Amino acid sequence: MDKKRGVKLLLFIVVIAICIGGYLIYSNNKEKIDTKNGIGYGDPNAKIKMVEYMSFQCIDCYELHENIGDTLREKIKNGEVYYVVKHVDFDKFKYDDVIFNRIDNLDKIETVDYVMENYETWSKMKNVEDVEKFFNLGDVKKDRVEMQKHILAEKDDLKIDFIPTFYLNGKKYVGSFTEKEFNKMINDVK
């Protein structure tokens, strides 16, 4: 009787240790991603938080938007996803920060859509004046300049060296994905 009890206790301890180990491994694969210092769309209390480090002038970011834009917009609209854009400016993208820091109505997802839908036109322009005219850009929004400083520090802290990089409830994804792949990712974090 005592031997059986001892085996059961040992088995119980082993199961608990495995569960704790699994939890620790799983939880270490997720980052604590701040939803501040970005432009947010949708319900901040949504079950799924998507934080994307992106650039308007990045071809892979454009492709991701083309692939998942409709699905993402639908999930934002139905309250399933809170989406935060964290704009990352790389020196090689000469028009990117001009657009982010000066475009009006960036608090509306339709503005992001407009920028991305017209990517093939404005990204080929020869000078910043043409881009300014195309988007009818206003004055520099100082709050966005400050926001971008924080975002760039986050990018460095998170060791993000490729965009798009996005997080779904803290789980990191890098690159452009199809709509089917994105839907699977969303279902996996539900």
CSV table of C-alpha atoms in Angstrom, one decimal:
chain,number,residue,atom,x,y,z
A,1,MET,CA,0.0,0.0,0.0
A,2,ASP,CA,2.7,2.5,0.9
A,3,LYS,CA,4.7,1.5,-2.2
A,4,LYS,CA,1.7,2.2,-4.4
A,5,ARG,CA,1.1,5.5,-2.7
A,6,GLY,CA,4.8,6.5,-3.3
A,7,VAL,CA,4.6,5.5,-7.0
A,8,LYS,CA,1.4,7.5,-7.4
A,9,LEU,CA,3.0,10.5,-5.7
A,10,LEU,CA,6.1,10.3,-7.8
A,11,LEU,CA,4.0,10.0,-11.0
A,12,PHE,CA,1.9,13.0,-9.9
A,13,ILE,CA,5.1,15.1,-9.3
A,14,VAL,CA,6.5,14.1,-12.7
A,15,VAL,CA,3.2,15.1,-14.5
A,16,ILE,CA,3.2,18.4,-12.7
A,17,ALA,CA,6.9,19.0,-13.6
A,18,ILE,CA,6.1,18.2,-17.3
A,19,CYS,CA,3.2,20.6,-17.3
A,20,ILE,CA,5.2,23.4,-15.7
A,21,GLY,CA,8.1,22.8,-18.2
A,22,GLY,CA,5.7,22.8,-21.1
A,23,TYR,CA,4.2,26.1,-19.9
A,24,LEU,CA,7.6,27.7,-19.5
A,25,ILE,CA,8.8,26.6,-22.9
A,26,TYR,CA,5.5,27.8,-24.6
A,27,SER,CA,5.5,31.1,-22.7
A,28,ASN,CA,9.1,31.8,-23.6
A,29,ASN,CA,8.2,31.7,-27.3
A,30,LYS,CA,6.1,34.7,-26.8
A,31,GLU,CA,7.3,38.3,-26.5
A,32,LYS,CA,5.7,41.0,-24.4
A,33,ILE,CA,4.8,43.4,-27.2
A,34,ASP,CA,3.7,46.9,-26.3
A,35,THR,CA,0.7,48.2,-28.3
A,36,LYS,CA,1.7,51.8,-27.5
A,37,ASN,CA,3.9,53.8,-29.8
A,38,GLY,CA,2.1,52.8,-32.9
A,39,ILE,CA,-1.1,53.6,-34.8
A,40,GLY,CA,-3.9,51.3,-33.5
A,41,TYR,CA,-7.0,50.1,-35.5
A,42,GLY,CA,-10.0,48.4,-34.0
A,43,ASP,CA,-10.9,47.5,-30.4
A,44,PRO,CA,-7.9,47.6,-28.0
A,45,ASN,CA,-9.8,45.0,-26.0
A,46,ALA,CA,-10.0,42.5,-28.8
A,47,LYS,CA,-8.9,38.9,-28.0
A,48,ILE,CA,-6.2,39.0,-30.7
A,49,LYS,CA,-3.5,41.7,-30.8
A,50,MET,CA,-1.5,42.1,-34.0
A,51,VAL,CA,1.5,44.4,-33.8
A,52,GLU,CA,3.3,44.9,-37.2
A,53,TYR,CA,6.7,46.4,-37.6
A,54,MET,CA,6.5,47.6,-41.2
A,55,SER,CA,7.4,50.2,-43.7
A,56,PHE,CA,5.2,51.7,-46.4
A,57,GLN,CA,8.0,51.4,-49.0
A,58,CYS,CA,9.0,47.8,-48.2
A,59,ILE,CA,8.0,45.5,-51.0
A,60,ASP,CA,7.5,42.6,-48.6
A,61,CYS,CA,5.2,44.7,-46.4
A,62,TYR,CA,3.3,45.7,-49.6
A,63,GLU,CA,2.9,42.0,-50.5
A,64,LEU,CA,1.7,41.1,-47.0
A,65,HIS,CA,-0.9,43.9,-47.1
A,66,GLU,CA,-2.0,42.7,-50.6
A,67,ASN,CA,-2.3,39.1,-49.3
A,68,ILE,CA,-4.0,39.6,-46.0
A,69,GLY,CA,-5.5,43.2,-46.1
A,70,ASP,CA,-9.1,42.1,-46.8
A,71,THR,CA,-9.0,39.5,-44.1
A,72,LEU,CA,-7.3,41.7,-41.6
A,73,ARG,CA,-9.8,44.6,-42.2
A,74,GLU,CA,-12.7,42.2,-41.7
A,75,LYS,CA,-11.2,40.9,-38.4
A,76,ILE,CA,-10.6,44.5,-37.2
A,77,LYS,CA,-14.2,45.4,-38.2
A,78,ASN,CA,-15.8,42.5,-36.4
A,79,GLY,CA,-13.7,43.2,-33.2
A,80,GLU,CA,-11.7,40.0,-33.4
A,81,VAL,CA,-8.3,41.8,-34.0
A,82,TYR,CA,-6.7,44.9,-32.6
A,83,TYR,CA,-4.1,45.9,-35.2
A,84,VAL,CA,-1.1,48.2,-34.4
A,85,VAL,CA,1.2,49.6,-37.1
A,86,LYS,CA,4.7,50.3,-35.9
A,87,HIS,CA,6.4,52.1,-38.7
A,88,VAL,CA,10.1,51.4,-39.1
A,89,ASP,CA,12.1,53.8,-41.3
A,90,PHE,CA,15.2,52.3,-43.0
A,91,ASP,CA,17.6,54.6,-44.8
A,92,LYS,CA,17.1,52.8,-48.1
A,93,PHE,CA,13.4,53.8,-48.2
A,94,LYS,CA,13.6,57.5,-49.2
A,95,TYR,CA,9.9,58.4,-49.1
A,96,ASP,CA,8.8,56.3,-46.2
A,97,ASP,CA,9.2,58.6,-43.2
A,98,VAL,CA,7.9,61.5,-45.3
A,99,ILE,CA,4.6,59.7,-45.7
A,100,PHE,CA,4.4,58.3,-42.2
A,101,ASN,CA,5.2,61.7,-40.5
A,102,ARG,CA,3.1,63.9,-42.8
A,103,ILE,CA,0.1,62.0,-44.2
A,104,ASP,CA,-3.3,63.0,-42.7
A,105,ASN,CA,-5.9,60.6,-41.3
A,106,LEU,CA,-3.4,57.8,-40.5
A,107,ASP,CA,-5.7,56.9,-37.6
A,108,LYS,CA,-8.0,55.4,-40.3
A,109,ILE,CA,-7.2,52.0,-41.7
A,110,GLU,CA,-8.4,53.3,-45.1
A,111,THR,CA,-5.4,55.6,-45.2
A,112,VAL,CA,-3.0,52.7,-44.8
A,113,ASP,CA,-5.0,50.9,-47.5
A,114,TYR,CA,-4.7,53.9,-49.8
A,115,VAL,CA,-0.9,54.1,-49.3
A,116,MET,CA,-0.4,50.4,-50.0
A,117,GLU,CA,-2.9,50.2,-52.9
A,118,ASN,CA,-1.0,52.9,-54.6
A,119,TYR,CA,2.5,51.5,-53.8
A,120,GLU,CA,3.3,50.7,-57.4
A,121,THR,CA,2.7,54.3,-58.4
A,122,TRP,CA,4.3,56.4,-55.7
A,123,SER,CA,7.3,54.1,-54.9
A,124,LYS,CA,8.6,54.6,-58.4
A,125,MET,CA,8.5,58.4,-58.2
A,126,LYS,CA,11.8,60.2,-58.8
A,127,ASN,CA,11.7,62.8,-56.0
A,128,VAL,CA,10.1,63.5,-52.7
A,129,GLU,CA,8.2,66.5,-54.1
A,130,ASP,CA,6.2,64.2,-56.4
A,131,VAL,CA,5.3,62.0,-53.4
A,132,GLU,CA,4.3,65.1,-51.4
A,133,LYS,CA,2.0,66.1,-54.2
A,134,PHE,CA,0.6,62.7,-54.8
A,135,PHE,CA,-0.5,62.3,-51.2
A,136,ASN,CA,-1.1,66.0,-50.6
A,137,LEU,CA,1.1,65.7,-47.5
A,138,GLY,CA,0.7,68.2,-44.8
A,139,ASP,CA,3.1,69.4,-42.1
A,140,VAL,CA,5.3,67.1,-40.1
A,141,LYS,CA,3.3,65.6,-37.2
A,142,LYS,CA,5.7,65.9,-34.2
A,143,ASP,CA,3.9,63.2,-32.3
A,144,ARG,CA,4.7,60.7,-35.1
A,145,VAL,CA,8.3,61.7,-35.1
A,146,GLU,CA,8.5,61.0,-31.4
A,147,MET,CA,6.5,57.8,-31.8
A,148,GLN,CA,9.0,56.6,-34.5
A,149,LYS,CA,11.9,57.2,-32.2
A,150,HIS,CA,10.3,54.8,-29.6
A,151,ILE,CA,9.5,52.3,-32.3
A,152,LEU,CA,13.0,52.2,-33.6
A,153,ALA,CA,14.3,51.6,-30.1
A,154,GLU,CA,11.8,48.8,-29.7
A,155,LYS,CA,12.9,47.3,-33.1
A,156,ASP,CA,16.5,47.3,-31.8
A,157,ASP,CA,15.5,45.8,-28.4
A,158,LEU,CA,13.5,43.0,-30.2
A,159,LYS,CA,16.3,42.5,-32.6
A,160,ILE,CA,14.1,43.0,-35.6
A,161,ASP,CA,16.2,43.1,-38.7
A,162,PHE,CA,13.6,42.2,-41.4
A,163,ILE,CA,10.2,43.7,-42.1
A,164,PRO,CA,7.5,42.9,-42.1
A,165,THR,CA,7.7,41.4,-38.7
A,166,PHE,CA,4.5,41.0,-36.8
A,167,TYR,CA,3.3,39.5,-33.5
A,168,LEU,CA,0.0,37.8,-32.9
A,169,ASN,CA,-0.6,37.8,-29.1
A,170,GLY,CA,3.2,37.9,-28.7
A,171,LYS,CA,4.1,35.2,-31.1
A,172,LYS,CA,6.6,36.4,-33.8
A,173,TYR,CA,6.2,36.0,-37.5
A,174,VAL,CA,8.6,37.3,-40.1
A,175,GLY,CA,7.9,37.9,-43.8
A,176,SER,CA,5.0,37.9,-46.2
A,177,PHE,CA,2.3,35.3,-45.9
A,178,THR,CA,-0.7,34.2,-47.9
A,179,GLU,CA,-4.2,34.8,-46.7
A,180,LYS,CA,-4.6,31.0,-46.0
A,181,GLU,CA,-1.4,31.0,-43.8
A,182,PHE,CA,-2.6,34.2,-42.0
A,183,ASN,CA,-6.0,32.6,-41.2
A,184,LYS,CA,-4.2,29.6,-39.8
A,185,MET,CA,-2.0,31.8,-37.6
A,186,ILE,CA,-5.1,33.6,-36.3
A,187,ASN,CA,-6.9,30.3,-35.6
A,188,ASP,CA,-3.8,29.1,-33.8
A,189,VAL,CA,-3.7,32.0,-31.3
A,190,LYS,CA,-7.5,31.9,-30.6
